[in-house]
Amino acid sequence: MASAKTTKIIIVGAGVIGACLAYHLSLRPQNVITVLERDIPGVGASGHSFAWVNAFGKDPRDYHTLNRRSLDMWYRLAHKLDTDIGIHYGGEMRWENKTVRAAQLEQRIQQLQTWGYPCKLITREEMLALEPELSPGAVETASHSEADIHVETDKFISVCLERAQESGAIVHSKTSVTDFVIRNGKIAAVKTSDTEFSCDVAVLASGVQTTELASLVDVHIPQQRSPGIVIKTTPCTQVLHSVAVIHAPAADENHQHLHLRQLADRTLRIGQGTQEGINRDESQEHADALLDQAKAYLPAIADAKAIPTAVGYRPMPLDGFPILGFTKAVPNLYIALMHSGVTLAPLVGEMATLEIVDGARVDWFSPYRLERFGKTIK
Ligand SMILES: Cc1cc2nc3c(=O)[nH]c(=O)nc-3n(C[C@H](O)[C@H](O)[C@H](O)COP(=O)(O)OP(=O)(O)OC[C@H]3O[C@@H](n4cnc5c(N)ncnc54)[C@H](O)[C@@H]3O)c2cc1C
């Protein structure tokens, strides 16, 4: 793909992945980048995300390493963009109040340390030194993963798109891709309801809609449904002073674990269970119950009010791992579909650029090609 001639690249979707890719691709002067977004940037999974950037619970080792690399790349990307991109540093703190769960956490920390992940077990006193307003209740064991961050995705997406536009990219919001024009086995143009955009490369960074869009050119992208809810609150007291994210244990058998982060406007984002947990409860009751659980651990947020949020759908390939790369059947169609896209955005933005512009095949992506799903997949 590398040449002095202009390459017209269309990115379908302006979530964290499409925006970060637009930024990286637009740094190459021979590229003409167009981003087509059916709504407004960031309203897909990226706007519903808990946005914890981490490699904490990522298995197996290869996938952990992929996420770890990207986590480290966030620091470099922040330095390069050199403006407020909504990053909150300070790591992730968690604790357990039941013996079995405590033993599991200790084992996990040991495993992660073997893999070189910057995390450690901490005492109750160390927890309170990090977050003095925490009222953790019983603590069997606790940990701190120092490098983890969280990101305000709307800020990050805006900055990436602005920088891409400064480098000549064109971003069309409220522009839904409806079809593709195929010529000589390749995508010659991307169609919207009222026009078409000719291209040399089409990138699907369209989240859950990637399967539907790829099917228009007969490429099958296997996905599972993965609904989740992260509730919002009204602004409240600044309650997290050091760490970016906390994971708190379930209050009892009727509840699940809780995760919480605070944004610069002092609103909170709260979710339950794991990062992949299924939840469709959009009710005020559910939002209130989650916030009440959080208030038990952080009494200072008594003034916060829960705002129920609509269910968000994680882009989730069938086996849970990313799908990255050009397709065999349509050689100028590039797929970038993944869960943990907030964690993975810097790595995908930078490495997919090497594949799209320079024609490289990045080794790190080898386990994540579409072909792993077998012969039925084109
Ligand atoms: C509840 C929840 C919790 C999560 N927690 C975390 C977490 O803690 N850490 C983490 O790393 N990840 C987390 N994720 C996953 C992460 O948010 C996603 O992997 C990431 O946002 C995917 O970004 P994306 O840009 O690929 O997709 P999206 O943000 O969904 O963007 C795709 C865009 O494509 C657009 N589009 C779709 N079809 C068309 C079309 N036909 N024409 C034009 N545009 C189109 C959509 O409107 C959308 O804006 C979570 C997700 C959810 C839902």
PDB file of N, CA, C and O in Angstrom, residues 20-58:
ATOM      1  N   CYS A  20      -9.052   7.599  16.989  1.00  0.00           N
ATOM      2  CA  CYS A  20      -7.615   7.445  17.210  1.00  0.00           C
ATOM      3  C   CYS A  20      -6.916   7.050  15.903  1.00  0.00           C
ATOM      4  O   CYS A  20      -5.816   7.528  15.605  1.00  0.00           O
ATOM      5  N   LEU A  21      -7.587   6.222  15.129  1.00  0.00           N
ATOM      6  CA  LEU A  21      -7.038   5.848  13.820  1.00  0.00           C
ATOM      7  C   LEU A  21      -6.971   7.059  12.894  1.00  0.00           C
ATOM      8  O   LEU A  21      -5.978   7.253  12.174  1.00  0.00           O
ATOM      9  N   ALA A  22      -8.018   7.875  12.904  1.00  0.00           N
ATOM     10  CA  ALA A  22      -8.035   9.076  12.049  1.00  0.00           C
ATOM     11  C   ALA A  22      -6.846   9.964  12.398  1.00  0.00           C
ATOM     12  O   ALA A  22      -6.164  10.495  11.516  1.00  0.00           O
ATOM     13  N   TYR A  23      -6.590  10.096  13.707  1.00  0.00           N
ATOM     14  CA  TYR A  23      -5.453  10.928  14.139  1.00  0.00           C
ATOM     15  C   TYR A  23      -4.139  10.370  13.586  1.00  0.00           C
ATOM     16  O   TYR A  23      -3.352  11.088  12.966  1.00  0.00           O
ATOM     17  N   HIS A  24      -3.911   9.068  13.808  1.00  0.00           N
ATOM     18  CA  HIS A  24      -2.637   8.482  13.377  1.00  0.00           C
ATOM     19  C   HIS A  24      -2.491   8.472  11.858  1.00  0.00           C
ATOM     20  O   HIS A  24      -1.417   8.798  11.331  1.00  0.00           O
ATOM     21  N   LEU A  25      -3.559   8.097  11.162  1.00  0.00           N
ATOM     22  CA  LEU A  25      -3.479   8.039   9.693  1.00  0.00           C
ATOM     23  C   LEU A  25      -3.240   9.421   9.103  1.00  0.00           C
ATOM     24  O   LEU A  25      -2.523   9.570   8.106  1.00  0.00           O
ATOM     25  N   SER A  26      -3.829  10.423   9.725  1.00  0.00           N
ATOM     26  CA  SER A  26      -3.722  11.773   9.139  1.00  0.00           C
ATOM     27  C   SER A  26      -2.332  12.370   9.344  1.00  0.00           C
ATOM     28  O   SER A  26      -1.993  13.382   8.725  1.00  0.00           O
ATOM     29  N   LEU A  27      -1.513  11.745  10.204  1.00  0.00           N
ATOM     30  CA  LEU A  27      -0.138  12.238  10.369  1.00  0.00           C
ATOM     31  C   LEU A  27       0.727  11.888   9.167  1.00  0.00           C
ATOM     32  O   LEU A  27       1.825  12.416   9.014  1.00  0.00           O
ATOM     33  N   ARG A  28       0.221  10.961   8.321  1.00  0.00           N
ATOM     34  CA  ARG A  28       0.964  10.607   7.110  1.00  0.00           C
ATOM     35  C   ARG A  28       0.465  11.491   5.975  1.00  0.00           C
ATOM     36  O   ARG A  28      -0.697  11.374   5.552  1.00  0.00           O
ATOM     37  N   PRO A  29       1.333  12.358   5.440  1.00  0.00           N
ATOM     38  CA  PRO A  29       0.861  13.395   4.519  1.00  0.00           C
ATOM     39  C   PRO A  29       0.234  12.859   3.226  1.00  0.00           C
ATOM     40  O   PRO A  29      -0.578  13.538   2.613  1.00  0.00           O
ATOM     41  N   GLN A  30       0.601  11.619   2.831  1.00  0.00           N
ATOM     42  CA  GLN A  30       0.058  11.129   1.552  1.00  0.00           C
ATOM     43  C   GLN A  30      -1.383  10.603   1.687  1.00  0.00           C
ATOM     44  O   GLN A  30      -1.995  10.230   0.697  1.00  0.00           O
ATOM     45  N   ASN A  31      -1.902  10.597   2.930  1.00  0.00           N
ATOM     46  CA  ASN A  31      -3.252  10.061   3.118  1.00  0.00           C
ATOM     47  C   ASN A  31      -4.309  11.162   3.102  1.00  0.00           C
ATOM     48  O   ASN A  31      -4.101  12.246   3.647  1.00  0.00           O
ATOM     49  N   VAL A  32      -5.432  10.857   2.492  1.00  0.00           N
ATOM     50  CA  VAL A  32      -6.596  11.743   2.580  1.00  0.00           C
ATOM     51  C   VAL A  32      -7.640  10.973   3.379  1.00  0.00           C
ATOM     52  O   VAL A  32      -8.142   9.936   2.934  1.00  0.00           O
ATOM     53  N   ILE A  33      -7.941  11.481   4.574  1.00  0.00           N
ATOM     54  CA  ILE A  33      -8.797  10.731   5.498  1.00  0.00           C
ATOM     55  C   ILE A  33     -10.195  11.340   5.547  1.00  0.00           C
ATOM     56  O   ILE A  33     -10.354  12.556   5.725  1.00  0.00           O
ATOM     57  N   THR A  34     -11.191  10.473   5.419  1.00  0.00           N
ATOM     58  CA  THR A  34     -12.575  10.903   5.622  1.00  0.00           C
ATOM     59  C   THR A  34     -13.189  10.004   6.683  1.00  0.00           C
ATOM     60  O   THR A  34     -13.093   8.777   6.594  1.00  0.00           O
ATOM     61  N   VAL A  35     -13.802  10.628   7.695  1.00  0.00           N
ATOM     62  CA  VAL A  35     -14.482   9.852   8.739  1.00  0.00           C
ATOM     63  C   VAL A  35     -15.983  10.043   8.546  1.00  0.00           C
ATOM     64  O   VAL A  35     -16.461  11.180   8.459  1.00  0.00           O
ATOM     65  N   LEU A  36     -16.704   8.926   8.478  1.00  0.00           N
ATOM     66  CA  LEU A  36     -18.157   8.991   8.337  1.00  0.00           C
ATOM     67  C   LEU A  36     -18.789   8.432   9.607  1.00  0.00           C
ATOM     68  O   LEU A  36     -18.543   7.279   9.972  1.00  0.00           O
ATOM     69  N   GLU A  37     -19.581   9.243  10.274  1.00  0.00           N
ATOM     70  CA  GLU A  37     -20.195   8.848  11.548  1.00  0.00           C
ATOM     71  C   GLU A  37     -21.702   9.035  11.428  1.00  0.00           C
ATOM     72  O   GLU A  37     -22.162  10.126  11.111  1.00  0.00           O
ATOM     73  N   ARG A  38     -22.450   7.977  11.697  1.00  0.00           N
ATOM     74  CA  ARG A  38     -23.904   8.050  11.463  1.00  0.00           C
ATOM     75  C   ARG A  38     -24.626   8.957  12.456  1.00  0.00           C
ATOM     76  O   ARG A  38     -25.727   9.433  12.198  1.00  0.00           O
ATOM     77  N   ASP A  39     -24.011   9.173  13.610  1.00  0.00           N
ATOM     78  CA  ASP A  39     -24.643  10.028  14.627  1.00  0.00           C
ATOM     79  C   ASP A  39     -23.664  11.158  14.942  1.00  0.00           C
ATOM     80  O   ASP A  39     -23.231  11.843  14.032  1.00  0.00           O
ATOM     81  N   ILE A  40     -23.320  11.316  16.214  1.00  0.00           N
ATOM     82  CA  ILE A  40     -22.226  12.254  16.513  1.00  0.00           C
ATOM     83  C   ILE A  40     -21.096  11.442  17.142  1.00  0.00           C
ATOM     84  O   ILE A  40     -21.342  10.394  17.748  1.00  0.00           O
ATOM     85  N   PRO A  41     -19.847  11.898  16.999  1.00  0.00           N
ATOM     86  CA  PRO A  41     -18.728  11.109  17.500  1.00  0.00           C
ATOM     87  C   PRO A  41     -18.894  10.744  18.979  1.00  0.00           C
ATOM     88  O   PRO A  41     -19.316  11.572  19.796  1.00  0.00           O
ATOM     89  N   GLY A  42     -18.603   9.486  19.287  1.00  0.00           N
ATOM     90  CA  GLY A  42     -18.562   9.069  20.695  1.00  0.00           C
ATOM     91  C   GLY A  42     -19.852   8.538  21.274  1.00  0.00           C
ATOM     92  O   GLY A  42     -19.887   8.148  22.439  1.00  0.00           O
ATOM     93  N   VAL A  43     -20.924   8.494  20.478  1.00  0.00           N
ATOM     94  CA  VAL A  43     -22.198   8.055  21.074  1.00  0.00           C
ATOM     95  C   VAL A  43     -22.360   6.537  21.143  1.00  0.00           C
ATOM     96  O   VAL A  43     -23.284   6.036  21.770  1.00  0.00           O
ATOM     97  N   GLY A  44     -21.463   5.811  20.510  1.00  0.00           N
ATOM     98  CA  GLY A  44     -21.569   4.349  20.533  1.00  0.00           C
ATOM     99  C   GLY A  44     -21.061   3.790  21.852  1.00  0.00           C
ATOM    100  O   GLY A  44     -21.211   4.421  22.907  1.00  0.00           O
ATOM    101  N   ALA A  45     -20.452   2.629  21.793  1.00  0.00           N
ATOM    102  CA  ALA A  45     -19.943   1.975  23.005  1.00  0.00           C
ATOM    103  C   ALA A  45     -19.009   2.905  23.773  1.00  0.00           C
ATOM    104  O   ALA A  45     -18.981   2.900  25.013  1.00  0.00           O
ATOM    105  N   SER A  46     -18.261   3.728  23.041  1.00  0.00           N
ATOM    106  CA  SER A  46     -17.281   4.600  23.697  1.00  0.00           C
ATOM    107  C   SER A  46     -17.936   5.542  24.708  1.00  0.00           C
ATOM    108  O   SER A  46     -17.345   5.847  25.743  1.00  0.00           O
ATOM    109  N   GLY A  47     -19.148   5.984  24.403  1.00  0.00           N
ATOM    110  CA  GLY A  47     -19.854   6.884  25.313  1.00  0.00           C
ATOM    111  C   GLY A  47     -20.521   6.168  26.469  1.00  0.00           C
ATOM    112  O   GLY A  47     -20.971   6.812  27.429  1.00  0.00           O
ATOM    113  N   HIS A  48     -20.606   4.853  26.393  1.00  0.00           N
ATOM    114  CA  HIS A  48     -21.246   4.061  27.456  1.00  0.00           C
ATOM    115  C   HIS A  48     -20.224   3.343  28.325  1.00  0.00           C
ATOM    116  O   HIS A  48     -20.577   2.626  29.256  1.00  0.00           O
ATOM    117  N   SER A  49     -18.963   3.527  27.978  1.00  0.00           N
ATOM    118  CA  SER A  49     -17.906   2.685  28.536  1.00  0.00           C
ATOM    119  C   SER A  49     -17.568   3.050  29.969  1.00  0.00           C
ATOM    120  O   SER A  49     -17.697   4.208  30.374  1.00  0.00           O
ATOM    121  N   PHE A  50     -17.058   2.074  30.717  1.00  0.00           N
ATOM    122  CA  PHE A  50     -16.477   2.417  32.019  1.00  0.00           C
ATOM    123  C   PHE A  50     -15.089   3.025  31.813  1.00  0.00           C
ATOM    124  O   PHE A  50     -14.581   3.747  32.667  1.00  0.00           O
ATOM    125  N   ALA A  51     -14.481   2.694  30.666  1.00  0.00           N
ATOM    126  CA  ALA A  51     -13.245   3.370  30.218  1.00  0.00           C
ATOM    127  C   ALA A  51     -12.062   3.211  31.178  1.00  0.00           C
ATOM    128  O   ALA A  51     -11.253   4.117  31.327  1.00  0.00           O
ATOM    129  N   TRP A  52     -11.994   2.079  31.828  1.00  0.00           N
ATOM    130  CA  TRP A  52     -10.833   1.735  32.668  1.00  0.00           C
ATOM    131  C   TRP A  52      -9.775   1.145  31.741  1.00  0.00           C
ATOM    132  O   TRP A  52     -10.021   0.163  31.044  1.00  0.00           O
ATOM    133  N   VAL A  53      -8.629   1.779  31.698  1.00  0.00           N
ATOM    134  CA  VAL A  53      -7.553   1.336  30.813  1.00  0.00           C
ATOM    135  C   VAL A  53      -6.628   0.450  31.625  1.00  0.00           C
ATOM    136  O   VAL A  53      -5.999   0.899  32.586  1.00  0.00           O
ATOM    137  N   ASN A  54      -6.556  -0.802  31.256  1.00  0.00           N
ATOM    138  CA  ASN A  54      -5.866  -1.764  32.123  1.00  0.00           C
ATOM    139  C   ASN A  54      -5.547  -3.053  31.387  1.00  0.00           C
ATOM    140  O   ASN A  54      -6.087  -3.334  30.316  1.00  0.00           O
ATOM    141  N   ALA A  55      -4.681  -3.858  32.032  1.00  0.00           N
ATOM    142  CA  ALA A  55      -4.467  -5.231  31.570  1.00  0.00           C
ATOM    143  C   ALA A  55      -4.675  -6.179  32.741  1.00  0.00           C
ATOM    144  O   ALA A  55      -4.209  -7.307  32.725  1.00  0.00           O
ATOM    145  N   PHE A  56      -5.381  -5.706  33.766  1.00  0.00           N
ATOM    146  CA  PHE A  56      -5.505  -6.438  35.026  1.00  0.00           C
ATOM    147  C   PHE A  56      -6.141  -7.823  34.848  1.00  0.00           C
ATOM    148  O   PHE A  56      -5.576  -8.836  35.246  1.00  0.00           O
ATOM    149  N   GLY A  57      -7.320  -7.826  34.240  1.00  0.00           N
ATOM    150  CA  GLY A  57      -8.054  -9.104  34.152  1.00  0.00           C
ATOM    151  C   GLY A  57      -7.931  -9.747  32.786  1.00  0.00           C
ATOM    152  O   GLY A  57      -8.772 -10.568  32.419  1.00  0.00           O
ATOM    153  N   LYS A  58      -6.928  -9.348  32.019  1.00  0.00           N
ATOM    154  CA  LYS A  58      -6.849  -9.818  30.630  1.00  0.00           C
ATOM    155  C   LYS A  58      -6.031 -11.102  30.546  1.00  0.00           C
ATOM    156  O   LYS A  58      -4.865 -11.108  30.889  1.00  0.00           O
TER     157      LYS A  58
END
